[in-house]
Short mmCIF file of C-alpha atoms in Angstrom, two decimals:
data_model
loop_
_atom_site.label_atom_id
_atom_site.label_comp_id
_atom_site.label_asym_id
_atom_site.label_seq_id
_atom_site.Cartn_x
_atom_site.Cartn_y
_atom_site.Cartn_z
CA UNK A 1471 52.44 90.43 16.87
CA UNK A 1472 49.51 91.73 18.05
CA UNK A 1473 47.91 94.86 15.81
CA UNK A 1474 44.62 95.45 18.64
CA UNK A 1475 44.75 99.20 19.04
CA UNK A 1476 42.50 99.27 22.15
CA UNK A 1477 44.73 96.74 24.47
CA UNK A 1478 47.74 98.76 23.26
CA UNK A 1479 47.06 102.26 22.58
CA UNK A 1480 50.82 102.76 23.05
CA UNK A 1481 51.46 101.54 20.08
CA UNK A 1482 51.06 104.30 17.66
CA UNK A 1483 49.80 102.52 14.02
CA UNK A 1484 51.58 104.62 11.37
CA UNK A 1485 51.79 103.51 7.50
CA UNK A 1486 55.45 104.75 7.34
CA UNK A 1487 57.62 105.94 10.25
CA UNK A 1488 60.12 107.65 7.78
CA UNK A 1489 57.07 110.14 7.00
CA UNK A 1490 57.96 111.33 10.25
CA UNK A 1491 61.60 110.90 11.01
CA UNK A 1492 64.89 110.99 8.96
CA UNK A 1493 66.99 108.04 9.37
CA UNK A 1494 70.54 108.72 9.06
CA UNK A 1495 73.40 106.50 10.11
CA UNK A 1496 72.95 103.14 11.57
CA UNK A 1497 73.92 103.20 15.46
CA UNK A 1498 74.32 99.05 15.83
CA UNK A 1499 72.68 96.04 14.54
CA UNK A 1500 71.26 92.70 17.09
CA UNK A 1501 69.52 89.89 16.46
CA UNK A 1502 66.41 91.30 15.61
CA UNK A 1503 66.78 94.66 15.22
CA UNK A 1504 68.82 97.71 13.80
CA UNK A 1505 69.21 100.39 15.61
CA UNK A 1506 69.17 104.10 13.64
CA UNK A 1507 70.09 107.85 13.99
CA UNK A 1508 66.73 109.49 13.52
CA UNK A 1509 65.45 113.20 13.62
CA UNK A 1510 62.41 114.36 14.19
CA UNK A 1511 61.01 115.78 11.07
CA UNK A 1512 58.54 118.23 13.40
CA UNK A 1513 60.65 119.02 16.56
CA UNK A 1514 64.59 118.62 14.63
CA UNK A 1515 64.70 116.13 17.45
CA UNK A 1516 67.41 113.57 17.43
CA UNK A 1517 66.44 109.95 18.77
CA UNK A 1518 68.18 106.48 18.37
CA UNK A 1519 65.07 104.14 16.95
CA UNK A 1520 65.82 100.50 17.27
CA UNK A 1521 63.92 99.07 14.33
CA UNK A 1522 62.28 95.60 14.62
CA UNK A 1523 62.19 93.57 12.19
CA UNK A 1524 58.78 91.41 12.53
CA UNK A 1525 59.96 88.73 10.42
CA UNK A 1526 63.15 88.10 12.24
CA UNK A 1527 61.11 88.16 15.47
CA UNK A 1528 58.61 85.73 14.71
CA UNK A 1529 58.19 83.32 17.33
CA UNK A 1530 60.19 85.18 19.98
CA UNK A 1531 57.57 88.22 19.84
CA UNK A 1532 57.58 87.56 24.14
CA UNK A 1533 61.40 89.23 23.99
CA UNK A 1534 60.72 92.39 22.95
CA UNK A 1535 57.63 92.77 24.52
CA UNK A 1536 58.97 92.13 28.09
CA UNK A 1537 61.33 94.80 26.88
CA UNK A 1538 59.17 96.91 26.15
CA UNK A 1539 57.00 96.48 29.06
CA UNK A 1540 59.76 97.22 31.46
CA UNK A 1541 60.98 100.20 29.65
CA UNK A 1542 57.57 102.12 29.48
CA UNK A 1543 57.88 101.42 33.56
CA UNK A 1544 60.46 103.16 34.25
CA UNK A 1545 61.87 106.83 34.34
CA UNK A 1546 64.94 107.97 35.95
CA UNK A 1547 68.25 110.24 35.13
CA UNK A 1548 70.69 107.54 34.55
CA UNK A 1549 68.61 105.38 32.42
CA UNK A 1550 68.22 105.85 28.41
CA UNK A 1551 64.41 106.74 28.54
CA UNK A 1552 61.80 104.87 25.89
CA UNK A 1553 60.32 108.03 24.29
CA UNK A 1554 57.55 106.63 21.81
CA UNK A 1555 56.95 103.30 20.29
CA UNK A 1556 55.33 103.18 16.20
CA UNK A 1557 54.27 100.04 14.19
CA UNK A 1558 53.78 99.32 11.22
CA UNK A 1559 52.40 96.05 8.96
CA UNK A 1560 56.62 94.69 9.28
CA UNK A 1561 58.01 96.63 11.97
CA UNK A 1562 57.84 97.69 15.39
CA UNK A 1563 60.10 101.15 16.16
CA UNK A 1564 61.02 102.23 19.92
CA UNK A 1565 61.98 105.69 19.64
CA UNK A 1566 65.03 106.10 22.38
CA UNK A 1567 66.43 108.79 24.25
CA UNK A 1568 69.70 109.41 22.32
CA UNK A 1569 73.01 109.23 24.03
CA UNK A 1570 76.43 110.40 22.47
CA UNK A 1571 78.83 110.37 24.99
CA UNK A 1572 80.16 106.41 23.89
CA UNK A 1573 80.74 103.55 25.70
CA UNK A 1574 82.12 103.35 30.27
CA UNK A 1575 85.42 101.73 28.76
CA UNK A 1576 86.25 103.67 25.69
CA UNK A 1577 85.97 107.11 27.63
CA UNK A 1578 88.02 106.02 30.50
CA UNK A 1579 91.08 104.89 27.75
CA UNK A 1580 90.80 108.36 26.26
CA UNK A 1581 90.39 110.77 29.01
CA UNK A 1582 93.97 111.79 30.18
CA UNK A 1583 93.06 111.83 33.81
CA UNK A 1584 91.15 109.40 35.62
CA UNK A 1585 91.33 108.68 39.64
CA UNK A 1586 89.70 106.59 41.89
CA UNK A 1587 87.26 109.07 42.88
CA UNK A 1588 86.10 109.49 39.62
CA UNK A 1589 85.25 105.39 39.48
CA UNK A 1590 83.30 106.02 42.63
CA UNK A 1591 81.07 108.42 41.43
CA UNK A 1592 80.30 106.16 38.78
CA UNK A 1593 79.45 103.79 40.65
CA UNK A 1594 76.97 105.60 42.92
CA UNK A 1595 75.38 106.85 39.62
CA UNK A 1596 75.07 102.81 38.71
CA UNK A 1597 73.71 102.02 42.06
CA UNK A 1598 71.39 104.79 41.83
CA UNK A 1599 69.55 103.86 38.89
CA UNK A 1600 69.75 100.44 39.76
CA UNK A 1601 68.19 100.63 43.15
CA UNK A 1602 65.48 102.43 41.85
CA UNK A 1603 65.07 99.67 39.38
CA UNK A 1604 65.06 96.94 41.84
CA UNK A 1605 62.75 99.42 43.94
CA UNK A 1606 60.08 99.04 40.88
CA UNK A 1607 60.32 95.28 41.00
CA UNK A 1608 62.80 94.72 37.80
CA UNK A 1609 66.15 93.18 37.71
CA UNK A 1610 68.26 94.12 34.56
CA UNK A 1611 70.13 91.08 34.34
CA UNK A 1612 73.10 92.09 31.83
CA UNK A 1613 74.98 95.15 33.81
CA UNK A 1614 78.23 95.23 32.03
CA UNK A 1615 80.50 98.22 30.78
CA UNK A 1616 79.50 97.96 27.35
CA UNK A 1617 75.95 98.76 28.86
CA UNK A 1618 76.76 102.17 30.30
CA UNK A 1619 76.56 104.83 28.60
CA UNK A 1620 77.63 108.74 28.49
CA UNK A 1621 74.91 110.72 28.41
CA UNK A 1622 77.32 113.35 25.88
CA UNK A 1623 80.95 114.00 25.53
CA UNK A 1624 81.44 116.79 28.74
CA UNK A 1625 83.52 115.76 31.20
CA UNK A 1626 80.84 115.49 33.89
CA UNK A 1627 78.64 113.99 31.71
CA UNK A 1628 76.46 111.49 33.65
CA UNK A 1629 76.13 108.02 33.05
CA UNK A 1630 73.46 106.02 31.56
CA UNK A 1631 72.49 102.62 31.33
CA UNK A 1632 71.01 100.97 28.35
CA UNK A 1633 69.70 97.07 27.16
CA UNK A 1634 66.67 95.98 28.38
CA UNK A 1635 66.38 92.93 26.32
CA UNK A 1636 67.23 90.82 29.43
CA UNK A 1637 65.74 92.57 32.17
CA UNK A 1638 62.95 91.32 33.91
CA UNK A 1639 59.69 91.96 36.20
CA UNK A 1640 60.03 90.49 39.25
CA UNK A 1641 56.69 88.89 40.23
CA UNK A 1642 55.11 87.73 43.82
CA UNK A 1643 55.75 84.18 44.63
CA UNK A 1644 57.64 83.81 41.39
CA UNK A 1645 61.75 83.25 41.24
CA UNK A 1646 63.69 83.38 38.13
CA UNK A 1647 65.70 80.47 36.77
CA UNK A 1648 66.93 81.38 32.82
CA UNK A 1649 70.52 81.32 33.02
CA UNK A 1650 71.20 84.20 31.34
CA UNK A 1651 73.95 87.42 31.05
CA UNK A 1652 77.51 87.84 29.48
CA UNK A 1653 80.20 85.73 30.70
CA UNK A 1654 82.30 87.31 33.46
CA UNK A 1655 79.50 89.94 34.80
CA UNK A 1656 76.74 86.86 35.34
CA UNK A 1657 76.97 85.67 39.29
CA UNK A 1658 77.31 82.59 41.17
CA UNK A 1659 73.88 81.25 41.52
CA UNK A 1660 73.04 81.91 37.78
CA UNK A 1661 75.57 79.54 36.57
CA UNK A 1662 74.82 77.01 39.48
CA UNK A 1663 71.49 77.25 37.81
CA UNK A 1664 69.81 77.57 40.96
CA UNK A 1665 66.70 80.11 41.59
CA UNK A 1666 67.98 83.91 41.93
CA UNK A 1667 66.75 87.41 43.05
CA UNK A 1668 67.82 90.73 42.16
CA UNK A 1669 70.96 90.04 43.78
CA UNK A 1670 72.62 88.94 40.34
CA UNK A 1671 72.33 92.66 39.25
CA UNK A 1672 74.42 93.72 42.40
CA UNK A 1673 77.05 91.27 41.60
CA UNK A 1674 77.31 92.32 38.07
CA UNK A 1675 78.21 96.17 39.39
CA UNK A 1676 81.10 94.81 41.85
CA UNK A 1677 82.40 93.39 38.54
CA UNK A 1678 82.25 96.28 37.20
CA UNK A 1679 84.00 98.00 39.94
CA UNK A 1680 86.60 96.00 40.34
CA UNK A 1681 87.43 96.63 36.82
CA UNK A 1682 87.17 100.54 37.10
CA UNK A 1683 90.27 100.89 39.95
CA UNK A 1684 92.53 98.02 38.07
CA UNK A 1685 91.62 97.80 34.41
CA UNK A 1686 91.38 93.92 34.02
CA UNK A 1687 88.64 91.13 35.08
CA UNK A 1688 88.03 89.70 38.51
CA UNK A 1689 87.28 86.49 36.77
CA UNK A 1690 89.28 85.70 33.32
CA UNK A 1691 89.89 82.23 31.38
CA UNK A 1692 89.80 81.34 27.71
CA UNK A 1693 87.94 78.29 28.30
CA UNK A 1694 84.38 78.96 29.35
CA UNK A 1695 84.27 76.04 32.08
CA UNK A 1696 87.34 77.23 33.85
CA UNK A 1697 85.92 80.75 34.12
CA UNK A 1698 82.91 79.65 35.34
CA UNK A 1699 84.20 77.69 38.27
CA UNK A 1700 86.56 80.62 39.23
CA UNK A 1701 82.88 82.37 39.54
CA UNK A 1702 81.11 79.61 41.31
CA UNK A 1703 83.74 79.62 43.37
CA UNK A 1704 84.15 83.64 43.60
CA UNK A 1705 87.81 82.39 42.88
CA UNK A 1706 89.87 85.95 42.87
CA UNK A 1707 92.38 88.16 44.31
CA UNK A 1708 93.13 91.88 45.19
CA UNK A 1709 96.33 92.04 43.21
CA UNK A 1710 99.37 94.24 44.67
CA UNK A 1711 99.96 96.83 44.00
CA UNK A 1712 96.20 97.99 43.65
CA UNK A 1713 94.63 96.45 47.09
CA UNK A 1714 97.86 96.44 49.36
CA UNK A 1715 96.01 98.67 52.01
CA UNK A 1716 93.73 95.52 53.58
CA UNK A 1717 95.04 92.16 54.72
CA UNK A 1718 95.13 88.87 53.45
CA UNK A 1719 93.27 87.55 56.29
CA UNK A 1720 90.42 90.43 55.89
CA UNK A 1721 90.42 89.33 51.58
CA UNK A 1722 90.04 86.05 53.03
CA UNK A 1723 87.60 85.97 55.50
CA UNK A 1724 84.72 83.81 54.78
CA UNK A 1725 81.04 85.05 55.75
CA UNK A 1726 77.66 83.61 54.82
CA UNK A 1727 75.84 87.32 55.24
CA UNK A 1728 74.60 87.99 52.06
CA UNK A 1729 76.08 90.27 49.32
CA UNK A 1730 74.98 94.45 49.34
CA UNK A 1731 71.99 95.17 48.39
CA UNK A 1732 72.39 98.54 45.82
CA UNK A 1733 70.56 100.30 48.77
CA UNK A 1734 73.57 99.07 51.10
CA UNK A 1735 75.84 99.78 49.05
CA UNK A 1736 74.87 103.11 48.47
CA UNK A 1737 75.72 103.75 52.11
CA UNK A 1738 79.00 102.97 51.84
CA UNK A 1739 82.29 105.09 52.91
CA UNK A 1740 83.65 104.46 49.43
CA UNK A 1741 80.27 105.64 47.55
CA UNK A 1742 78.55 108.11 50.57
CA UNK A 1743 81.68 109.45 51.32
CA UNK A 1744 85.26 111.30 50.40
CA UNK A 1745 87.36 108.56 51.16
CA UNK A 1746 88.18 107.53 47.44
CA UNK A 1747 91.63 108.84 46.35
CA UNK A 1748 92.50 111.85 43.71
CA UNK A 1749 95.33 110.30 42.61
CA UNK A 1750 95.71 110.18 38.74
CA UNK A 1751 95.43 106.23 38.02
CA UNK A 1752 94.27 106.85 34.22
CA UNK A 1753 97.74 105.17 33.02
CA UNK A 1754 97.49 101.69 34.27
CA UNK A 1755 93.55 101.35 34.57
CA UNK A 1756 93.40 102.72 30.25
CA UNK A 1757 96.35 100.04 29.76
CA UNK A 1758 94.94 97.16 30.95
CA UNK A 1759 91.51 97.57 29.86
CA UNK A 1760 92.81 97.88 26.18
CA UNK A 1761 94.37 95.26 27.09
CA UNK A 1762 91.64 93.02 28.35
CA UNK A 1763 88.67 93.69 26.91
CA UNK A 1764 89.13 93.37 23.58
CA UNK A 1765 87.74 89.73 23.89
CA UNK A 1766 84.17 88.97 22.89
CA UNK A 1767 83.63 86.82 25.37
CA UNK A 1768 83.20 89.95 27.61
CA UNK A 1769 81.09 91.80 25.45
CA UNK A 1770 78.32 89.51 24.68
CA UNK A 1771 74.77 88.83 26.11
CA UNK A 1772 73.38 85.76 25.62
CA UNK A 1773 71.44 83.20 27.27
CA UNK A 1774 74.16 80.28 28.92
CA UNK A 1775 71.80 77.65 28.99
CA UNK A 1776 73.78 75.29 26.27
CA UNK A 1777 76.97 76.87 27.97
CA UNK A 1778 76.22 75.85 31.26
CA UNK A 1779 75.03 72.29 30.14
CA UNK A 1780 78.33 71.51 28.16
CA UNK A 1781 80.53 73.03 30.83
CA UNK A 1782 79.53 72.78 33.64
CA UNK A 1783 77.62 69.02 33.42
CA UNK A 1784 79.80 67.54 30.36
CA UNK A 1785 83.49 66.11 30.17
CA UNK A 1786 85.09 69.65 29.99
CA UNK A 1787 84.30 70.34 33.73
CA UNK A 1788 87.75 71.00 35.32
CA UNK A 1789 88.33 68.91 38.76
CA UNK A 1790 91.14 71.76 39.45
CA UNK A 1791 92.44 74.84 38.08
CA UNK A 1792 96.18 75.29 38.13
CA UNK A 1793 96.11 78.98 37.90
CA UNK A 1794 95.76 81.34 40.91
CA UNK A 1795 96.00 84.33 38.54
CA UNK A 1796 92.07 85.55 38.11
CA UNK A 1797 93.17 87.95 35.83
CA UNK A 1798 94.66 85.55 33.55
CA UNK A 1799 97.12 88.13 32.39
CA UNK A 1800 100.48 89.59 32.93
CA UNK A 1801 98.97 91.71 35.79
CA UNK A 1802 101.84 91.04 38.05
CA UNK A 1803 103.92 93.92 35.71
CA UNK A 1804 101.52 96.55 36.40
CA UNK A 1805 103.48 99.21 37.74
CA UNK A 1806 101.06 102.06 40.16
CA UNK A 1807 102.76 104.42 42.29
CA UNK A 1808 100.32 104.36 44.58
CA UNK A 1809 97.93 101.74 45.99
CA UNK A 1810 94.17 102.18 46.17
CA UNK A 1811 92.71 103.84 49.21
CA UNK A 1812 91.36 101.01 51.96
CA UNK A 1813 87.77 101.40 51.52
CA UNK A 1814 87.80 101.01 48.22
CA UNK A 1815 88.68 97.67 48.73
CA UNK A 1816 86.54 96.72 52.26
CA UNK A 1817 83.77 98.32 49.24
CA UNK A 1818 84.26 94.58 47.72
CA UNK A 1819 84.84 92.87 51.10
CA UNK A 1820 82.38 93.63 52.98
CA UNK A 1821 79.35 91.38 51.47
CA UNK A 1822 79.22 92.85 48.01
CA UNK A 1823 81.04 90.56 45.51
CA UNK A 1824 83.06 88.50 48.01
CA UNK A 1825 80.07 86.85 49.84
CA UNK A 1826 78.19 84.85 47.47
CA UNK A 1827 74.11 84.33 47.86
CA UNK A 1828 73.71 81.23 49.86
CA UNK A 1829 71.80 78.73 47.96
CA UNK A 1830 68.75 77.45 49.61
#
């Protein structure tokens, strides 16, 4: 790791960062890193430091770098800000904005009201930061529930979204190729390996909304290579009694327009405007995400190259799936009382997770 103080004066050399911050309880743990209730021994300030272990990084130095290169970048109200960054002779610490509101899904289970208006709004907030992000030429690459964060424990506490480690600059004339994300959120042309834009980060958040209105995965299988060609394929359905309000023929329709942009998006009836319902669906949606998403496979980041080349290249390739169920669950005994409102669902139809990026 490099120690030159003059090419990065944003590094502030200190002998000991605990001569200037308390640690208290430990936050989470990753591959490299630990990450640590601190306070600020000065201010009383409370900051989550993520604590980087030199040692454990050796060799893959590039990771946290890019990191931290795209968080010093960026500054906006529904993203977990990089405050300060210290190093020492075995560790690197990025002092983060601290969030305590927990984690999109666990909030949603224990609130005891949640309607489809509310899942808009979070949305917009998503799209928001997001756009901006794609505005500053960086793609985030692993949007997925577990990302977003409450900013505290109010009720109209905003969201935030954290987990850089994947993210991206885009560069002129470049493309990006690593197949990378979690399983479930990652789009089409990342697991077809082919070049991809920005686009995969707009994908990712009509996951995500899908899973807001019903509770349970657009995509679901226990075996990796089946899931993946229900992606490739954009292989899902609108189950009743959620998305009775459009067609079968409009779910059907097949378009080669690409997906939303977040800017598009944002324009939307559905986001822009009042059409999203205040009916109380906090009942089903909190069931079946307990239900659902409980599973590691949808909580993990990782890169798929080794994946992808055993599944989607080796023996276990399916020629057919026998299952029309997306969900891969018992979703056909939801009970709702109502259905969702129909823009809500021409929100997915029209070119945002329906219409997969055309590979050229």
């Amino acid at each position: 790791m490099a120690r030159d103080k003059e090419a990065e004066p944003w590094k502030k050399q200190v002998n000991d960062v605990r001569d200037l911050f308390h640690f208290k309880e430990l936050l989470g743990t990753g591959a490299f890193s630990e990450v640590v209730l601190a306070q600020e021994k000065q201010t009383g300030r409370r900051f989550a430091v993520k604590c980087v272990s030199k040692r454990a990084l050796k060799g893959k130095e590039s990771s946290v770098e890019n990191e931290i290169a795209v968080l010093r970048r960026i500054q906006h109200d529904n993203i977990v800000a990089l405050e300060d960054i210290y190093e020492t002779v075995d560790h690197l610490y990025l002092v983060m904005q601290l969030v305590s509101g927990g984690e999109l899904f666990d909030r949603i289970v224990e609130k005891g009201f949640y309607t489809e208006k509310d899942a808009s709004s979070l949305i917009r907030q998503v799209l928001d930061a997001v756009n901006y992000l794609h505005r500053m030429g960086i793609v985030h690459r692993d949007l997925k529930p577990e990302n977003l964060l409450y900013f505290n424990s109010q009720d109209e506490s905003k969201i935030m979204i954290s987990d850089f480690g994947l993210s991206k600059m885009e560069v002129s004339g470049d493309v990006m190729s690593t197949a990378c994300g979690t399983p479930g959120y990652v789009a089409p042309e990342v697991l077809a390996q082919k070049p991809y834009s920005r686009a995969v980060d707009c994908w990712s958040i009509g996951v995500i909304a899908y899973i807001l209105l019903c509770g349970y995965p657009p995509f679901y299988d226990e075996n990796d290579s089946k899931l993946f060609q229900q992606i490739l394929r954009a292989d899902f359905e609108f189950d009743a009694p959620y998305w009775d309000d459009i067609s079968d023929s409009s779910l059907m329709e097949k378009d080669p327009i690409r997906r939303f942009s977040c800017e598009q998006a944002l324009t939307h009836p559905w986001i822009a405007g009042d059409t999203a319902l205040c009916k109380n669906i906090h009942e089903s949606v909190s069931r079946q995400i307990r239900k659902n998403f409980a599973r590691s496979k949808w909580r993990v980041g990782l890169t798929l190259s080794l994946t992808l080349s055993l599944t989607l290249h080796g023996d276990l390739l399916p020629a057919a799936l026998s299952c029309s169920c997306t969900s891969c669950t018992s979703c056909s005994s939801c009970s709702s009382s109502s259905a969702l409102c129909a823009a809500s669902r021409a929100f997915f139809r029209e070119r945002f997770i329906l219409r997969i990026l055309s590979f050229r």
